GROMACS .gro file of C-alpha atoms in nm:
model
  202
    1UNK     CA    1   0.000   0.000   0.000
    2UNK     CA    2   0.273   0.253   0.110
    3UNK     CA    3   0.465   0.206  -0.164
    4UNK     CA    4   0.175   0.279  -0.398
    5UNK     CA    5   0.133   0.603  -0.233
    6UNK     CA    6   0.508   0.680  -0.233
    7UNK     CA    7   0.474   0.652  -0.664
    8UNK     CA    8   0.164   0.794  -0.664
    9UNK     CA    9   0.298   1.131  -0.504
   10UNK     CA   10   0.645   1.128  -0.650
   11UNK     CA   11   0.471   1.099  -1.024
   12UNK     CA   12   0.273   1.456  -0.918
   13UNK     CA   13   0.562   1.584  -0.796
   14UNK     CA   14   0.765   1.453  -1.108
   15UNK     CA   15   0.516   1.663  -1.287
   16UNK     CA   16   0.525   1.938  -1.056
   17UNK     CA   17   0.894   1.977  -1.126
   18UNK     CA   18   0.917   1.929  -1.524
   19UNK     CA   19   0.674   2.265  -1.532
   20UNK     CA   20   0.845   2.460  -1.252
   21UNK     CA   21   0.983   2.784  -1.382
   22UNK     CA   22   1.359   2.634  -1.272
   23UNK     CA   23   1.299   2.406  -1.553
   24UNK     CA   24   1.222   2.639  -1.812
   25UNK     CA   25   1.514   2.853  -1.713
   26UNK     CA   26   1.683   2.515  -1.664
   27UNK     CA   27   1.867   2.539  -1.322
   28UNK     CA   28   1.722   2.235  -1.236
   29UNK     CA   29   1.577   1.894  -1.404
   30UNK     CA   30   1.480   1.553  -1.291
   31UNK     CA   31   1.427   1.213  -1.542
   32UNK     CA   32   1.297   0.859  -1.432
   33UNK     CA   33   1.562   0.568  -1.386
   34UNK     CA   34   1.309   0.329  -1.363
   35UNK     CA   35   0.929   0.312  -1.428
   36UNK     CA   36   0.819   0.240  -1.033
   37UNK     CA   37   0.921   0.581  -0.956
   38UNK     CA   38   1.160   0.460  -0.668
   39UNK     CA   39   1.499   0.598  -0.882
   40UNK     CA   40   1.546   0.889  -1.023
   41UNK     CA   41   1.829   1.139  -1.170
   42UNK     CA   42   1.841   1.501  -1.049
   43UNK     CA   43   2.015   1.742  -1.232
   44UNK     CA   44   2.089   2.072  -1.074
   45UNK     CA   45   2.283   2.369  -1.233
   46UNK     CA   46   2.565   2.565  -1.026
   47UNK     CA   47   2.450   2.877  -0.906
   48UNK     CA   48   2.535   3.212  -1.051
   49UNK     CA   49   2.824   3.394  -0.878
   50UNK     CA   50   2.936   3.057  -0.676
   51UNK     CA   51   3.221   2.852  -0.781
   52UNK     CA   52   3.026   2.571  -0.941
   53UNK     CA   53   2.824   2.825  -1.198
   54UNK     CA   54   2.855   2.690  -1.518
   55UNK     CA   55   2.860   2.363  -1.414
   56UNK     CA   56   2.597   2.093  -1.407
   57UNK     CA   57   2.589   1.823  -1.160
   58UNK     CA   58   2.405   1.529  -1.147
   59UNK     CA   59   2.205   1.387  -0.870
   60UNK     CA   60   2.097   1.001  -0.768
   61UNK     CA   61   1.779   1.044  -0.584
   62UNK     CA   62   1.630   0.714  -0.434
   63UNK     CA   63   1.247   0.751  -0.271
   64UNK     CA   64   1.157   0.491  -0.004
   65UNK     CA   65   0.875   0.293   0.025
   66UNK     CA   66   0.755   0.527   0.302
   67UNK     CA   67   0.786   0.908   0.112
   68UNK     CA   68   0.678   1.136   0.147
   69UNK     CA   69   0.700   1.069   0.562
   70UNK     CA   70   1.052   0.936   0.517
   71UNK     CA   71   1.313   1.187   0.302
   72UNK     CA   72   1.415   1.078  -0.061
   73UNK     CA   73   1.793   0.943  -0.035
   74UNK     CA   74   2.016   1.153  -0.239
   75UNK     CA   75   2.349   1.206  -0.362
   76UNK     CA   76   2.595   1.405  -0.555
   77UNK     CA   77   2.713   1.147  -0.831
   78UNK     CA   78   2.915   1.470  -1.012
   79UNK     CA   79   3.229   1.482  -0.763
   80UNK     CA   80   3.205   1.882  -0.607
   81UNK     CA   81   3.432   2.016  -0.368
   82UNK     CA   82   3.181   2.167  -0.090
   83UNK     CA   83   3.207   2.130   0.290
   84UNK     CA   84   2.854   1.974   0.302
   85UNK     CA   85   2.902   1.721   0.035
   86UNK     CA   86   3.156   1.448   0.002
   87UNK     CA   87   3.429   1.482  -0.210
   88UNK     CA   88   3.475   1.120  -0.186
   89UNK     CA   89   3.124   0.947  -0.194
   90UNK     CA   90   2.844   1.261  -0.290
   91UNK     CA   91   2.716   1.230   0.045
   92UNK     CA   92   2.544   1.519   0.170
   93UNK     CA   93   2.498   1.650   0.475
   94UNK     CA   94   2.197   1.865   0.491
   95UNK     CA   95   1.905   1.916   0.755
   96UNK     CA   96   1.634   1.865   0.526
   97UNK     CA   97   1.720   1.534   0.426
   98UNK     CA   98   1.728   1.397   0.790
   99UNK     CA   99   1.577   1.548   1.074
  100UNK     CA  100   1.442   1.838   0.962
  101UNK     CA  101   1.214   1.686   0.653
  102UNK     CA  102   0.805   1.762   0.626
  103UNK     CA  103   0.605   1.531   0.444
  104UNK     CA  104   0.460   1.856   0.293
  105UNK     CA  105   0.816   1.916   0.144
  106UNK     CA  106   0.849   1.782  -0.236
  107UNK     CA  107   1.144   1.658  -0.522
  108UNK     CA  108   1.148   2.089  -0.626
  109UNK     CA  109   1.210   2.172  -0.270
  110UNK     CA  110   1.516   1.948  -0.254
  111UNK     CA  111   1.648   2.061  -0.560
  112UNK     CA  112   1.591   2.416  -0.471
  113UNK     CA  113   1.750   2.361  -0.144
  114UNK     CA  114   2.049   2.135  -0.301
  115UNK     CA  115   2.106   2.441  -0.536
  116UNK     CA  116   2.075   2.691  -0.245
  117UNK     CA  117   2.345   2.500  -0.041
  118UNK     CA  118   2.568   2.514  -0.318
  119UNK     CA  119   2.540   2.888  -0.252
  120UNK     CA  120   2.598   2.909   0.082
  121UNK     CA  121   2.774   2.616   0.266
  122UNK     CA  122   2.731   2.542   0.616
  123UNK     CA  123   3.090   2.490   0.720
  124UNK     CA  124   3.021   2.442   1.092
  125UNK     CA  125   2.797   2.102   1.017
  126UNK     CA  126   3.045   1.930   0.724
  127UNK     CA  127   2.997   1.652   0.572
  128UNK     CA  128   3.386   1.688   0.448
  129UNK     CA  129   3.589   1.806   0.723
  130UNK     CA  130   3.907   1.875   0.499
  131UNK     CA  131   3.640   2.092   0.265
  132UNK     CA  132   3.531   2.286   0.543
  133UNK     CA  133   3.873   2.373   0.706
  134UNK     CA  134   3.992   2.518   0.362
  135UNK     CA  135   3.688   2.699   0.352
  136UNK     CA  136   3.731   2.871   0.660
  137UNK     CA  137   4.105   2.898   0.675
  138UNK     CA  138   4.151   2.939   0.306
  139UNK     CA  139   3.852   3.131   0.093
  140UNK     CA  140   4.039   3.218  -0.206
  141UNK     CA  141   4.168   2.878  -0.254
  142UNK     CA  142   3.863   2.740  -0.151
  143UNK     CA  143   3.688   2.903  -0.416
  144UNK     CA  144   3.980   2.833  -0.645
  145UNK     CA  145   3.943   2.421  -0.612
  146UNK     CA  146   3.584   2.435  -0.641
  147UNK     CA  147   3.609   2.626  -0.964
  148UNK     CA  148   3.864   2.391  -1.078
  149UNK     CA  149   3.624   2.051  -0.999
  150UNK     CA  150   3.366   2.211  -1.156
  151UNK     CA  151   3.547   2.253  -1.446
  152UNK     CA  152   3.673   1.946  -1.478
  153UNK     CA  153   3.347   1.726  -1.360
  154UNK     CA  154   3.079   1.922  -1.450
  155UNK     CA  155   3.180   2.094  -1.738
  156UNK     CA  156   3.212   2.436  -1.625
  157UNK     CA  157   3.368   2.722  -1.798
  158UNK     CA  158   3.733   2.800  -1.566
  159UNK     CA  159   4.032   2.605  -1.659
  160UNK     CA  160   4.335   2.664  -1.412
  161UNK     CA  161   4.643   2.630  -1.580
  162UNK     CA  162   4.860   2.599  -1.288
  163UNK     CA  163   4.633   2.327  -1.097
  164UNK     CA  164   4.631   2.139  -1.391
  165UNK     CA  165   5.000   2.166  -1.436
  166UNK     CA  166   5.063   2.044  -1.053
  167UNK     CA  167   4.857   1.749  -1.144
  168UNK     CA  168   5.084   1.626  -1.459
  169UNK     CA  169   5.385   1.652  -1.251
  170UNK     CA  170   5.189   1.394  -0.985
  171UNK     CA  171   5.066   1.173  -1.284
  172UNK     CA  172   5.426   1.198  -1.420
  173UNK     CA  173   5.547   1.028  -1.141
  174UNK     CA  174   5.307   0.767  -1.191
  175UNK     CA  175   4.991   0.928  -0.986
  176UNK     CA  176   4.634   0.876  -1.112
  177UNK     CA  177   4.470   1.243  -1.189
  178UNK     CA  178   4.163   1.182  -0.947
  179UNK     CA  179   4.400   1.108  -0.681
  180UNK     CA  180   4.633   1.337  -0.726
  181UNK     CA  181   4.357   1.661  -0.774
  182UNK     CA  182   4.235   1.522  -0.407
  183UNK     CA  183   4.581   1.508  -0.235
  184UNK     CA  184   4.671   1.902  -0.449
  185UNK     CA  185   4.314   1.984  -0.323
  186UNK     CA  186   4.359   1.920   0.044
  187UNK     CA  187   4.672   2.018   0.132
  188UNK     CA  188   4.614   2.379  -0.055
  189UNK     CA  189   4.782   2.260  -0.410
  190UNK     CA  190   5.116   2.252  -0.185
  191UNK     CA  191   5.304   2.037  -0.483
  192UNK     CA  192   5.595   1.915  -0.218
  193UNK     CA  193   5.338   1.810   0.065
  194UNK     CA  194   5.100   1.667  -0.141
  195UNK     CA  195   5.348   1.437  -0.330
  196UNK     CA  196   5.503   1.307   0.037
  197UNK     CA  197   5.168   1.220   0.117
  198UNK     CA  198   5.127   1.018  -0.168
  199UNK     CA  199   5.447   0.866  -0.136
  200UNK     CA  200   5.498   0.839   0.237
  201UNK     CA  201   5.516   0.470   0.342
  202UNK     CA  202   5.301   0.452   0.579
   0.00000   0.00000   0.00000
């Protein structure tokens, strides 16, 4: 029965999103996975004047059987350097998707809120603690790195030439790019400390 109602209110929301204004000025988008309604693919567009504008990041949103009483399970599948997302997994850490969900709330207000989040991080409830130092203790690199994963994962407009430079010394000595943008990217694209990391023997 539950699960009946769950489809039946995520295919009005469904709808309820692919006529939203967002959509039309597409900052945000959603499509089916599968025809029970319980997967779906979110697609949410970086905010103006942030570092991910320009890109566009997908979404994996999962509904349980018990929606709209229980939050849809989502993650970033588009890797994004944000102190409330995971660099590593797409986890997110935000209130509305635990505790603080209303069965009145819907798939647009998630979106919306992902979007809004993107805008303005909560870096005193991370979900990636390395994230959230640098944004604190380092803003302009911060916004530097995020620029630079958007570019490269979500097709946004900035290339850095120097980041990307750092990284072909690391995959010259044998480093794979993902990893080495992660080590550059937490320890403040710091060349020398990044590449003992990666080579200490611990």
């Amino acid at each position: 029965m539950s699960a009946n109602i769950a489809a039946s209110r995520i295919k009005r929301e469904f709808k309820e999103v692919i006529r939203s204004e967002e959509v039309a000025k597409c900052a945000i988008r959603v499509e089916l996975v599968n025809d029970n309604f319980t997967e779906l693919r979110g697609e949410i567009s970086g905010p103006p004047d942030t570092p991910y504008e320009g890109g566009t990041f997908k979404l994996e949103i999962k509904i349980p059987e018990t929606y709209p009483f229980n939050p849809p399970k989502v993650r970033f599948i588009t890797k994004i350097w944000h102190p409330n997302i995971s660099s590593v997994t797409g986890a997110i850490c935000l209130d509305i998707l635990k505790d603080q969900w209303a069965a009145a709330m819907t798939l647009r207000t998630v979106l919306l809120s992902l979007q809004a989040l993107m805008s303005a991080a909560e870096p005193d409830d991370p979900q990636d603690a390395v994230v959230a130092k640098q944004y604190k203790e380092n803003p302009e690199i911060f916004r530097s790195t995020a620029s630079h994963w958007t570019n490269v994962y979500a097709g946004g407009p900035r290339v850095n030439e120097e980041f990307n430079n750092k990284i072909h010394r690391l995959k010259d000595m044998g480093v794979e790019s993902d990893q080495a943008r992660v080590a550059l990217s937490s320890y403040n694209w710091d060349l020398e400390r990044a590449t003992e990391v990666l080579f200490s023997c611990d």
